[in-house]
Amino acid sequence: MQKLRRVCPDIQGIRGEIKMEIKEVINEKLIELDFEASSKEEVLNHMVEMFYKNGVITSPQEFAKDVFEREKLGTTGVGMGIAIPHGKSKAVLKESIAILKLKRPIEWESLDGKPVSMVIMLAVPEKDADTVHLKLLSRLAYFLMDDAFRDELMKAKDKKEILKLIEKKELEVA
């Protein structure tokens, strides 16, 4: 096991589960603040473009199709002003997260009926859909259940502050 840890330091526990950290799949280029939008569709399309411009996906059309298909299955507005849309797609080259803070909240059909002011989108390769997708989504949900973390994230004024908050939270749960 020690040799395996040296080769692949992400291996955790005896079952060999891969530890997925959010800070590994996000960077400053995938964070945007004060975005002006009037609809959920506009937000989703913009975030797809963010992934495309940063080399995360090969086809914005294919990834957008997968994201919108997922939206049809049920709301990704989890409440408390946050939505977590996600797409599992052949168009995704590497798992990534993008964060978009909106200038003004928009309607998202959220679970709590309130508008959304922060959108956190996950892009996951289709081949990793059952493992990476669930690990990222559960870790993100765990982070967002922390009222203090969520409040700080919502109040963050710049990209570096958001990344620092995520890194700090990663250290807390390590």
GROMACS .gro file of N, CA and C in nm:
model
  522
    1MET      N    1   0.082  -0.119   0.000
    1MET     CA    2   0.000   0.000   0.000
    1MET      C    3   0.087   0.126   0.000
    2GLN      N    4   0.199   0.124   0.072
    2GLN     CA    5   0.288   0.240   0.077
    2GLN      C    6   0.342   0.273  -0.062
    3LYS      N    7   0.383   0.171  -0.136
    3LYS     CA    8   0.432   0.194  -0.272
    3LYS      C    9   0.323   0.254  -0.359
    4LEU      N   10   0.202   0.203  -0.345
    4LEU     CA   11   0.089   0.253  -0.422
    4LEU      C   12   0.062   0.400  -0.387
    5ARG      N   13   0.074   0.435  -0.260
    5ARG     CA   14   0.052   0.574  -0.219
    5ARG      C   15   0.155   0.668  -0.279
    6ARG      N   16   0.279   0.621  -0.293
    6ARG     CA   17   0.383   0.705  -0.353
    6ARG      C   18   0.354   0.729  -0.500
    7VAL      N   19   0.305   0.628  -0.569
    7VAL     CA   20   0.274   0.641  -0.711
    7VAL      C   21   0.145   0.720  -0.731
    8CYS      N   22   0.047   0.694  -0.646
    8CYS     CA   23  -0.083   0.760  -0.658
    8CYS      C   24  -0.127   0.807  -0.519
    9PRO      N   25  -0.086   0.928  -0.477
    9PRO     CA   26  -0.112   0.976  -0.342
    9PRO      C   27  -0.261   0.998  -0.310
   10ASP      N   28  -0.349   0.994  -0.411
   10ASP     CA   29  -0.491   1.015  -0.385
   10ASP      C   30  -0.560   0.891  -0.330
   11ILE      N   31  -0.493   0.777  -0.333
   11ILE     CA   32  -0.556   0.654  -0.287
   11ILE      C   33  -0.582   0.664  -0.137
   12GLN      N   34  -0.702   0.633  -0.097
   12GLN     CA   35  -0.741   0.641   0.043
   12GLN      C   36  -0.791   0.506   0.091
   13GLY      N   37  -0.753   0.470   0.211
   13GLY     CA   38  -0.809   0.352   0.276
   13GLY      C   39  -0.773   0.222   0.207
   14ILE      N   40  -0.813   0.112   0.264
   14ILE     CA   41  -0.777  -0.016   0.207
   14ILE      C   42  -0.859  -0.055   0.086
   15ARG      N   43  -0.975   0.003   0.070
   15ARG     CA   44  -1.056  -0.028  -0.047
   15ARG      C   45  -1.003   0.041  -0.172
   16GLY      N   46  -0.908   0.129  -0.155
   16GLY     CA   47  -0.848   0.197  -0.270
   16GLY      C   48  -0.940   0.302  -0.332
   17GLU      N   49  -1.026   0.362  -0.250
   17GLU     CA   50  -1.114   0.465  -0.303
   17GLU      C   51  -1.032   0.586  -0.343
   18ILE      N   52  -1.070   0.650  -0.451
   18ILE     CA   53  -1.002   0.771  -0.495
   18ILE      C   54  -1.064   0.891  -0.427
   19LYS      N   55  -0.982   0.970  -0.366
   19LYS     CA   56  -1.028   1.091  -0.299
   19LYS      C   57  -1.035   1.202  -0.402
   20MET      N   58  -1.151   1.264  -0.414
   20MET     CA   59  -1.172   1.370  -0.512
   20MET      C   60  -1.186   1.501  -0.438
   21GLU      N   61  -1.096   1.594  -0.463
   21GLU     CA   62  -1.102   1.725  -0.400
   21GLU      C   63  -1.148   1.829  -0.500
   22ILE      N   64  -1.234   1.916  -0.455
   22ILE     CA   65  -1.289   2.020  -0.541
   22ILE      C   66  -1.181   2.113  -0.591
   23LYS      N   67  -1.083   2.144  -0.506
   23LYS     CA   68  -0.977   2.237  -0.547
   23LYS      C   69  -0.897   2.184  -0.666
   24GLU      N   70  -0.903   2.054  -0.691
   24GLU     CA   71  -0.830   1.994  -0.804
   24GLU      C   72  -0.901   2.015  -0.937
   25VAL      N   73  -1.028   2.050  -0.933
   25VAL     CA   74  -1.106   2.056  -1.057
   25VAL      C   75  -1.164   2.195  -1.086
   26ILE      N   76  -1.106   2.296  -1.020
   26ILE     CA   77  -1.151   2.433  -1.044
   26ILE      C   78  -1.029   2.524  -1.047
   27ASN      N   79  -1.040   2.633  -1.122
   27ASN     CA   80  -0.935   2.734  -1.122
   27ASN      C   81  -0.998   2.871  -1.147
   28GLU      N   82  -0.918   2.974  -1.138
   28GLU     CA   83  -0.969   3.111  -1.153
   28GLU      C   84  -1.044   3.134  -1.283
   29LYS      N   85  -0.998   3.070  -1.390
   29LYS     CA   86  -1.061   3.090  -1.520
   29LYS      C   87  -1.202   3.032  -1.526
   30LEU      N   88  -1.235   2.944  -1.432
   30LEU     CA   89  -1.367   2.882  -1.429
   30LEU      C   90  -1.457   2.945  -1.322
   31ILE      N   91  -1.422   3.067  -1.282
   31ILE     CA   92  -1.503   3.143  -1.186
   31ILE      C   93  -1.533   3.278  -1.249
   32GLU      N   94  -1.657   3.318  -1.243
   32GLU     CA   95  -1.695   3.449  -1.295
   32GLU      C   96  -1.792   3.514  -1.196
   33LEU      N   97  -1.771   3.643  -1.174
   33LEU     CA   98  -1.853   3.717  -1.078
   33LEU      C   99  -1.937   3.823  -1.148
   34ASP      N  100  -2.049   3.856  -1.085
   34ASP     CA  101  -2.137   3.964  -1.133
   34ASP      C  102  -2.185   3.943  -1.276
   35PHE      N  103  -2.221   3.821  -1.310
   35PHE     CA  104  -2.271   3.792  -1.445
   35PHE      C  105  -2.415   3.839  -1.455
   36GLU      N  106  -2.442   3.910  -1.561
   36GLU     CA  107  -2.576   3.963  -1.588
   36GLU      C  108  -2.652   3.861  -1.673
   37ALA      N  109  -2.759   3.806  -1.618
   37ALA     CA  110  -2.840   3.707  -1.691
   37ALA      C  111  -2.987   3.729  -1.661
   38SER      N  112  -3.070   3.690  -1.756
   38SER     CA  113  -3.213   3.705  -1.736
   38SER      C  114  -3.285   3.570  -1.730
   39SER      N  115  -3.212   3.460  -1.759
   39SER     CA  116  -3.278   3.330  -1.757
   39SER      C  117  -3.180   3.218  -1.721
   40LYS      N  118  -3.236   3.108  -1.679
   40LYS     CA  119  -3.157   2.988  -1.649
   40LYS      C  120  -3.085   2.940  -1.775
   41GLU      N  121  -3.152   2.943  -1.887
   41GLU     CA  122  -3.093   2.898  -2.013
   41GLU      C  123  -2.970   2.980  -2.050
   42GLU      N  124  -2.980   3.110  -2.030
   42GLU     CA  125  -2.866   3.199  -2.058
   42GLU      C  126  -2.747   3.164  -1.968
   43VAL      N  127  -2.774   3.137  -1.842
   43VAL     CA  128  -2.668   3.100  -1.747
   43VAL      C  129  -2.604   2.968  -1.789
   44LEU      N  130  -2.686   2.867  -1.818
   44LEU     CA  131  -2.634   2.736  -1.855
   44LEU      C  132  -2.548   2.745  -1.981
   45ASN      N  133  -2.595   2.816  -2.081
   45ASN     CA  134  -2.519   2.830  -2.205
   45ASN      C  135  -2.387   2.904  -2.182
   46HIS      N  136  -2.389   3.005  -2.097
   46HIS     CA  137  -2.266   3.079  -2.067
   46HIS      C  138  -2.163   2.989  -1.997
   47MET      N  139  -2.210   2.909  -1.905
   47MET     CA  140  -2.119   2.820  -1.832
   47MET      C  141  -2.063   2.712  -1.923
   48VAL      N  142  -2.143   2.663  -2.015
   48VAL     CA  143  -2.092   2.568  -2.114
   48VAL      C  144  -1.979   2.633  -2.193
   49GLU      N  145  -1.997   2.758  -2.232
   49GLU     CA  146  -1.892   2.832  -2.304
   49GLU      C  147  -1.766   2.851  -2.219
   50MET      N  148  -1.786   2.873  -2.089
   50MET     CA  149  -1.670   2.885  -1.998
   50MET      C  150  -1.587   2.756  -2.004
   51PHE      N  151  -1.654   2.642  -1.998
   51PHE     CA  152  -1.583   2.514  -2.006
   51PHE      C  153  -1.512   2.499  -2.141
   52TYR      N  154  -1.581   2.536  -2.248
   52TYR     CA  155  -1.524   2.522  -2.382
   52TYR      C  156  -1.399   2.609  -2.399
   53LYS      N  157  -1.408   2.734  -2.357
   53LYS     CA  158  -1.295   2.827  -2.370
   53LYS      C  159  -1.175   2.784  -2.287
   54ASN      N  160  -1.198   2.703  -2.185
   54ASN     CA  161  -1.089   2.660  -2.097
   54ASN      C  162  -1.047   2.516  -2.123
   55GLY      N  163  -1.086   2.461  -2.237
   55GLY     CA  164  -1.040   2.330  -2.280
   55GLY      C  165  -1.094   2.212  -2.200
   56VAL      N  166  -1.206   2.232  -2.132
   56VAL     CA  167  -1.266   2.125  -2.052
   56VAL      C  168  -1.352   2.033  -2.139
   57ILE      N  169  -1.416   2.091  -2.240
   57ILE     CA  170  -1.504   2.013  -2.327
   57ILE      C  171  -1.464   2.030  -2.474
   58THR      N  172  -1.499   1.931  -2.555
   58THR     CA  173  -1.466   1.935  -2.697
   58THR      C  174  -1.577   1.997  -2.781
   59SER      N  175  -1.701   1.984  -2.735
   59SER     CA  176  -1.815   2.032  -2.812
   59SER      C  177  -1.916   2.101  -2.721
   60PRO      N  178  -1.929   2.234  -2.733
   60PRO     CA  179  -2.028   2.302  -2.649
   60PRO      C  180  -2.171   2.255  -2.679
   61GLN      N  181  -2.198   2.222  -2.804
   61GLN     CA  182  -2.332   2.176  -2.842
   61GLN      C  183  -2.366   2.044  -2.773
   62GLU      N  184  -2.273   1.949  -2.779
   62GLU     CA  185  -2.298   1.818  -2.718
   62GLU      C  186  -2.310   1.828  -2.566
   63PHE      N  187  -2.220   1.905  -2.504
   63PHE     CA  188  -2.226   1.918  -2.359
   63PHE      C  189  -2.354   1.991  -2.317
   64ALA      N  190  -2.390   2.098  -2.389
   64ALA     CA  191  -2.512   2.172  -2.357
   64ALA      C  192  -2.634   2.079  -2.367
   65LYS      N  193  -2.637   1.995  -2.469
   65LYS     CA  194  -2.748   1.899  -2.484
   65LYS      C  195  -2.759   1.811  -2.361
   66ASP      N  196  -2.646   1.761  -2.312
   66ASP     CA  197  -2.646   1.675  -2.194
   66ASP      C  198  -2.687   1.750  -2.067
   67VAL      N  199  -2.643   1.875  -2.054
   67VAL     CA  200  -2.680   1.956  -1.937
   67VAL      C  201  -2.831   1.983  -1.939
   68PHE      N  202  -2.884   2.021  -2.055
   68PHE     CA  203  -3.027   2.051  -2.064
   68PHE      C  204  -3.113   1.925  -2.046
   69GLU      N  205  -3.062   1.811  -2.090
   69GLU     CA  206  -3.133   1.684  -2.067
   69GLU      C  207  -3.143   1.657  -1.917
   70ARG      N  208  -3.033   1.681  -1.846
   70ARG     CA  209  -3.034   1.661  -1.701
   70ARG      C  210  -3.131   1.757  -1.633
   71GLU      N  211  -3.139   1.880  -1.681
   71GLU     CA  212  -3.232   1.978  -1.624
   71GLU      C  213  -3.377   1.932  -1.638
   72LYS      N  214  -3.407   1.861  -1.745
   72LYS     CA  215  -3.544   1.812  -1.766
   72LYS      C  216  -3.584   1.706  -1.663
   73LEU      N  217  -3.486   1.637  -1.606
   73LEU     CA  218  -3.514   1.531  -1.509
   73LEU      C  219  -3.560   1.585  -1.374
   74GLY      N  220  -3.526   1.707  -1.344
   74GLY     CA  221  -3.563   1.768  -1.217
   74GLY      C  222  -3.474   1.886  -1.188
   75THR      N  223  -3.521   1.970  -1.100
   75THR     CA  224  -3.449   2.093  -1.071
   75THR      C  225  -3.309   2.067  -1.012
   76THR      N  226  -3.217   2.153  -1.049
   76THR     CA  227  -3.083   2.150  -0.990
   76THR      C  228  -3.067   2.268  -0.894
   77GLY      N  229  -3.176   2.341  -0.874
   77GLY     CA  230  -3.178   2.449  -0.775
   77GLY      C  231  -3.196   2.386  -0.638
   78VAL      N  232  -3.086   2.378  -0.562
   78VAL     CA  233  -3.088   2.304  -0.436
   78VAL      C  234  -3.141   2.387  -0.320
   79GLY      N  235  -3.163   2.516  -0.343
   79GLY     CA  236  -3.212   2.604  -0.238
   79GLY      C  237  -3.102   2.694  -0.186
   80MET      N  238  -3.141   2.786  -0.100
   80MET     CA  239  -3.048   2.880  -0.037
   80MET      C  240  -2.975   2.966  -0.139
   81GLY      N  241  -3.038   2.987  -0.256
   81GLY     CA  242  -2.978   3.073  -0.359
   81GLY      C  243  -2.877   3.004  -0.448
   82ILE      N  244  -2.869   2.870  -0.441
   82ILE     CA  245  -2.766   2.796  -0.514
   82ILE      C  246  -2.828   2.692  -0.607
   83ALA      N  247  -2.770   2.681  -0.726
   83ALA     CA  248  -2.806   2.575  -0.821
   83ALA      C  249  -2.679   2.498  -0.854
   84ILE      N  250  -2.693   2.366  -0.874
   84ILE     CA  251  -2.578   2.282  -0.909
   84ILE      C  252  -2.612   2.199  -1.033
   85PRO      N  253  -2.619   2.266  -1.149
   85PRO     CA  254  -2.642   2.189  -1.271
   85PRO      C  255  -2.519   2.105  -1.304
   86HIS      N  256  -2.540   1.995  -1.373
   86HIS     CA  257  -2.427   1.909  -1.406
   86HIS      C  258  -2.454   1.831  -1.533
   87GLY      N  259  -2.346   1.798  -1.598
   87GLY     CA  260  -2.355   1.720  -1.720
   87GLY      C  261  -2.251   1.611  -1.722
   88LYS      N  262  -2.298   1.491  -1.756
   88LYS     CA  263  -2.208   1.377  -1.778
   88LYS      C  264  -2.210   1.357  -1.929
   89SER      N  265  -2.094   1.371  -1.991
   89SER     CA  266  -2.094   1.377  -2.136
   89SER      C  267  -1.965   1.322  -2.198
   90LYS      N  268  -1.980   1.268  -2.319
   90LYS     CA  269  -1.863   1.226  -2.397
   90LYS      C  270  -1.779   1.346  -2.438
   91ALA      N  271  -1.839   1.464  -2.438
   91ALA     CA  272  -1.769   1.587  -2.477
   91ALA      C  273  -1.673   1.638  -2.370
   92VAL      N  274  -1.682   1.585  -2.248
   92VAL     CA  275  -1.598   1.633  -2.138
   92VAL      C  276  -1.463   1.563  -2.142
   93LEU      N  277  -1.356   1.642  -2.146
   93LEU     CA  278  -1.220   1.590  -2.147
   93LEU      C  279  -1.168   1.561  -2.007
   94LYS      N  280  -1.204   1.647  -1.912
   94LYS     CA  281  -1.158   1.631  -1.774
   94LYS      C  282  -1.263   1.688  -1.680
   95GLU      N  283  -1.280   1.621  -1.568
   95GLU     CA  284  -1.379   1.668  -1.471
   95GLU      C  285  -1.340   1.808  -1.425
   96SER      N  286  -1.443   1.894  -1.416
   96SER     CA  287  -1.420   2.034  -1.377
   96SER      C  288  -1.545   2.091  -1.312
   97ILE      N  289  -1.522   2.198  -1.239
   97ILE     CA  290  -1.630   2.274  -1.178
   97ILE      C  291  -1.614   2.419  -1.218
   98ALA      N  292  -1.726   2.483  -1.252
   98ALA     CA  293  -1.728   2.626  -1.280
   98ALA      C  294  -1.824   2.692  -1.182
   99ILE      N  295  -1.791   2.813  -1.140
   99ILE     CA  296  -1.877   2.889  -1.050
   99ILE      C  297  -1.912   3.021  -1.115
  100LEU      N  298  -2.040   3.053  -1.112
  100LEU     CA  299  -2.089   3.178  -1.168
  100LEU      C  300  -2.175   3.247  -1.063
  101LYS      N  301  -2.131   3.366  -1.020
  101LYS     CA  302  -2.211   3.446  -0.928
  101LYS      C  303  -2.287   3.548  -1.012
  102LEU      N  304  -2.417   3.553  -0.992
  102LEU     CA  305  -2.502   3.639  -1.072
  102LEU      C  306  -2.515   3.779  -1.011
  103LYS      N  307  -2.525   3.876  -1.099
  103LYS     CA  308  -2.542   4.014  -1.054
  103LYS      C  309  -2.676   4.030  -0.982
  104ARG      N  310  -2.779   3.964  -1.037
  104ARG     CA  311  -2.912   3.964  -0.976
  104ARG      C  312  -2.966   3.821  -0.978
  105PRO      N  313  -3.032   3.779  -0.870
  105PRO     CA  314  -3.087   3.644  -0.866
  105PRO      C  315  -3.188   3.621  -0.979
  106ILE      N  316  -3.194   3.496  -1.027
  106ILE     CA  317  -3.291   3.459  -1.131
  106ILE      C  318  -3.371   3.337  -1.088
  107GLU      N  319  -3.487   3.321  -1.148
  107GLU     CA  320  -3.574   3.207  -1.120
  107GLU      C  321  -3.509   3.079  -1.168
  108TRP      N  322  -3.517   2.972  -1.085
  108TRP     CA  323  -3.454   2.845  -1.121
  108TRP      C  324  -3.542   2.726  -1.086
  109GLU      N  325  -3.662   2.750  -1.039
  109GLU     CA  326  -3.750   2.641  -0.993
  109GLU      C  327  -3.681   2.562  -0.882
  110SER      N  328  -3.620   2.634  -0.789
  110SER     CA  329  -3.544   2.573  -0.680
  110SER      C  330  -3.635   2.499  -0.583
  111LEU      N  331  -3.575   2.407  -0.510
  111LEU     CA  332  -3.649   2.327  -0.412
  111LEU      C  333  -3.718   2.413  -0.307
  112ASP      N  334  -3.655   2.526  -0.271
  112ASP     CA  335  -3.715   2.614  -0.170
  112ASP      C  336  -3.797   2.727  -0.233
  113GLY      N  337  -3.811   2.725  -0.365
  113GLY     CA  338  -3.892   2.825  -0.435
  113GLY      C  339  -3.826   2.961  -0.449
  114LYS      N  340  -3.703   2.974  -0.402
  114LYS     CA  341  -3.634   3.103  -0.408
  114LYS      C  342  -3.543   3.112  -0.530
  115PRO      N  343  -3.518   3.234  -0.578
  115PRO     CA  344  -3.429   3.251  -0.693
  115PRO      C  345  -3.284   3.216  -0.659
  116VAL      N  346  -3.205   3.201  -0.763
  116VAL     CA  347  -3.065   3.158  -0.751
  116VAL      C  348  -2.972   3.275  -0.779
  117SER      N  349  -2.867   3.288  -0.697
  117SER     CA  350  -2.768   3.393  -0.721
  117SER      C  351  -2.627   3.335  -0.742
  118MET      N  352  -2.613   3.203  -0.719
  118MET     CA  353  -2.485   3.137  -0.744
  118MET      C  354  -2.511   3.002  -0.811
  119VAL      N  355  -2.436   2.978  -0.920
  119VAL     CA  356  -2.450   2.853  -0.994
  119VAL      C  357  -2.315   2.784  -0.997
  120ILE      N  358  -2.315   2.658  -0.957
  120ILE     CA  359  -2.194   2.577  -0.955
  120ILE      C  360  -2.217   2.459  -1.049
  121MET      N  361  -2.152   2.462  -1.165
  121MET     CA  362  -2.175   2.358  -1.266
  121MET      C  363  -2.062   2.256  -1.265
  122LEU      N  364  -2.100   2.129  -1.273
  122LEU     CA  365  -2.005   2.019  -1.281
  122LEU      C  366  -2.003   1.965  -1.424
  123ALA      N  367  -1.884   1.939  -1.474
  123ALA     CA  368  -1.865   1.872  -1.603
  123ALA      C  369  -1.788   1.744  -1.574
  124VAL      N  370  -1.845   1.630  -1.613
  124VAL     CA  371  -1.784   1.501  -1.583
  124VAL      C  372  -1.783   1.415  -1.710
  125PRO      N  373  -1.667   1.352  -1.739
  125PRO     CA  374  -1.663   1.262  -1.855
  125PRO      C  375  -1.763   1.148  -1.837
  126GLU      N  376  -1.830   1.113  -1.942
  126GLU     CA  377  -1.932   1.007  -1.934
  126GLU      C  378  -1.876   0.878  -1.875
  127LYS      N  379  -1.753   0.846  -1.910
  127LYS     CA  380  -1.691   0.721  -1.862
  127LYS      C  381  -1.674   0.721  -1.710
  128ASP      N  382  -1.670   0.839  -1.648
  128ASP     CA  383  -1.652   0.850  -1.503
  128ASP      C  384  -1.782   0.885  -1.430
  129ALA      N  385  -1.892   0.876  -1.502
  129ALA     CA  386  -2.019   0.926  -1.449
  129ALA      C  387  -2.057   0.867  -1.314
  130ASP      N  388  -2.036   0.739  -1.295
  130ASP     CA  389  -2.082   0.676  -1.172
  130ASP      C  390  -1.988   0.695  -1.054
  131THR      N  391  -1.865   0.733  -1.080
  131THR     CA  392  -1.769   0.747  -0.969
  131THR      C  393  -1.739   0.893  -0.941
  132VAL      N  394  -1.674   0.959  -1.034
  132VAL     CA  395  -1.631   1.098  -1.015
  132VAL      C  396  -1.750   1.190  -0.992
  133HIS      N  397  -1.854   1.174  -1.072
  133HIS     CA  398  -1.973   1.259  -1.062
  133HIS      C  399  -2.030   1.255  -0.920
  134LEU      N  400  -2.049   1.135  -0.868
  134LEU     CA  401  -2.109   1.121  -0.735
  134LEU      C  402  -2.017   1.172  -0.626
  135LYS      N  403  -1.887   1.149  -0.640
  135LYS     CA  404  -1.791   1.197  -0.539
  135LYS      C  405  -1.787   1.350  -0.536
  136LEU      N  406  -1.782   1.412  -0.654
  136LEU     CA  407  -1.780   1.559  -0.659
  136LEU      C  408  -1.909   1.618  -0.604
  137LEU      N  409  -2.020   1.562  -0.648
  137LEU     CA  410  -2.151   1.613  -0.607
  137LEU      C  411  -2.170   1.598  -0.456
  138SER      N  412  -2.133   1.484  -0.401
  138SER     CA  413  -2.152   1.464  -0.257
  138SER      C  414  -2.057   1.553  -0.176
  139ARG      N  415  -1.934   1.570  -0.223
  139ARG     CA  416  -1.839   1.657  -0.152
  139ARG      C  417  -1.887   1.802  -0.156
  140LEU      N  418  -1.933   1.845  -0.272
  140LEU     CA  419  -1.985   1.981  -0.287
  140LEU      C  420  -2.107   2.002  -0.197
  141ALA      N  421  -2.198   1.907  -0.196
  141ALA     CA  422  -2.317   1.917  -0.111
  141ALA      C  423  -2.277   1.924   0.036
  142TYR      N  424  -2.179   1.843   0.074
  142TYR     CA  425  -2.131   1.844   0.212
  142TYR      C  426  -2.076   1.983   0.249
  143PHE      N  427  -1.998   2.041   0.161
  143PHE     CA  428  -1.943   2.175   0.185
  143PHE      C  429  -2.056   2.277   0.201
  144LEU      N  430  -2.154   2.270   0.111
  144LEU     CA  431  -2.261   2.370   0.109
  144LEU      C  432  -2.359   2.356   0.226
  145MET      N  433  -2.359   2.242   0.294
  145MET     CA  434  -2.443   2.225   0.412
  145MET      C  435  -2.389   2.306   0.530
  146ASP      N  436  -2.263   2.343   0.523
  146ASP     CA  437  -2.201   2.424   0.627
  146ASP      C  438  -2.245   2.570   0.607
  147ASP      N  439  -2.329   2.618   0.698
  147ASP     CA  440  -2.385   2.754   0.683
  147ASP      C  441  -2.277   2.861   0.671
  148ALA      N  442  -2.173   2.851   0.752
  148ALA     CA  443  -2.068   2.953   0.751
  148ALA      C  444  -1.993   2.951   0.618
  149PHE      N  445  -1.960   2.833   0.568
  149PHE     CA  446  -1.891   2.822   0.439
  149PHE      C  447  -1.978   2.878   0.327
  150ARG      N  448  -2.104   2.838   0.326
  150ARG     CA  449  -2.196   2.883   0.222
  150ARG      C  450  -2.211   3.035   0.224
  151ASP      N  451  -2.226   3.092   0.343
  151ASP     CA  452  -2.240   3.238   0.355
  151ASP      C  453  -2.115   3.311   0.305
  152GLU      N  454  -1.998   3.259   0.344
  152GLU     CA  455  -1.873   3.321   0.299
  152GLU      C  456  -1.859   3.311   0.147
  153LEU      N  457  -1.897   3.197   0.092
  153LEU     CA  458  -1.890   3.178  -0.053
  153LEU      C  459  -1.982   3.277  -0.125
  154MET      N  460  -2.102   3.294  -0.074
  154MET     CA  461  -2.198   3.385  -0.136
  154MET      C  462  -2.152   3.531  -0.127
  155LYS      N  463  -2.078   3.564  -0.021
  155LYS     CA  464  -2.033   3.702   0.000
  155LYS      C  465  -1.898   3.731  -0.065
  156ALA      N  466  -1.828   3.628  -0.111
  156ALA     CA  467  -1.694   3.645  -0.168
  156ALA      C  468  -1.696   3.749  -0.279
  157LYS      N  469  -1.596   3.836  -0.278
  157LYS     CA  470  -1.590   3.948  -0.372
  157LYS      C  471  -1.498   3.924  -0.492
  158ASP      N  472  -1.410   3.823  -0.483
  158ASP     CA  473  -1.322   3.797  -0.596
  158ASP      C  474  -1.290   3.648  -0.609
  159LYS      N  475  -1.233   3.612  -0.721
  159LYS     CA  476  -1.205   3.472  -0.754
  159LYS      C  477  -1.108   3.408  -0.656
  160LYS      N  478  -1.004   3.480  -0.621
  160LYS     CA  479  -0.904   3.428  -0.528
  160LYS      C  480  -0.966   3.395  -0.392
  161GLU      N  481  -1.058   3.479  -0.349
  161GLU     CA  482  -1.126   3.456  -0.221
  161GLU      C  483  -1.208   3.326  -0.228
  162ILE      N  484  -1.273   3.302  -0.339
  162ILE     CA  485  -1.351   3.178  -0.355
  162ILE      C  486  -1.259   3.058  -0.351
  163LEU      N  487  -1.148   3.064  -0.423
  163LEU     CA  488  -1.053   2.953  -0.423
  163LEU      C  489  -0.995   2.929  -0.283
  164LYS      N  490  -0.966   3.036  -0.211
  164LYS     CA  491  -0.912   3.022  -0.074
  164LYS      C  492  -1.014   2.958   0.018
  165LEU      N  493  -1.141   2.995   0.004
  165LEU     CA  494  -1.247   2.935   0.086
  165LEU      C  495  -1.258   2.785   0.060
  166ILE      N  496  -1.250   2.747  -0.067
  166ILE     CA  497  -1.257   2.605  -0.103
  166ILE      C  498  -1.138   2.530  -0.047
  167GLU      N  499  -1.019   2.588  -0.063
  167GLU     CA  500  -0.898   2.525  -0.011
  167GLU      C  501  -0.903   2.510   0.141
  168LYS      N  502  -0.950   2.612   0.208
  168LYS     CA  503  -0.963   2.608   0.354
  168LYS      C  504  -1.059   2.496   0.396
  169LYS      N  505  -1.170   2.486   0.325
  169LYS     CA  506  -1.270   2.382   0.357
  169LYS      C  507  -1.213   2.243   0.330
  170GLU      N  508  -1.137   2.229   0.224
  170GLU     CA  509  -1.073   2.101   0.193
  170GLU      C  510  -0.982   2.058   0.308
  171LEU      N  511  -0.906   2.153   0.365
  171LEU     CA  512  -0.817   2.123   0.475
  171LEU      C  513  -0.894   2.082   0.601
  172GLU      N  514  -1.009   2.145   0.622
  172GLU     CA  515  -1.091   2.112   0.739
  172GLU      C  516  -1.143   1.969   0.735
  173VAL      N  517  -1.177   1.922   0.616
  173VAL     CA  518  -1.239   1.790   0.605
  173VAL      C  519  -1.139   1.681   0.568
  174ALA      N  520  -1.011   1.719   0.551
  174ALA     CA  521  -0.909   1.621   0.512
  174ALA      C  522  -0.889   1.515   0.617
   0.00000   0.00000   0.00000
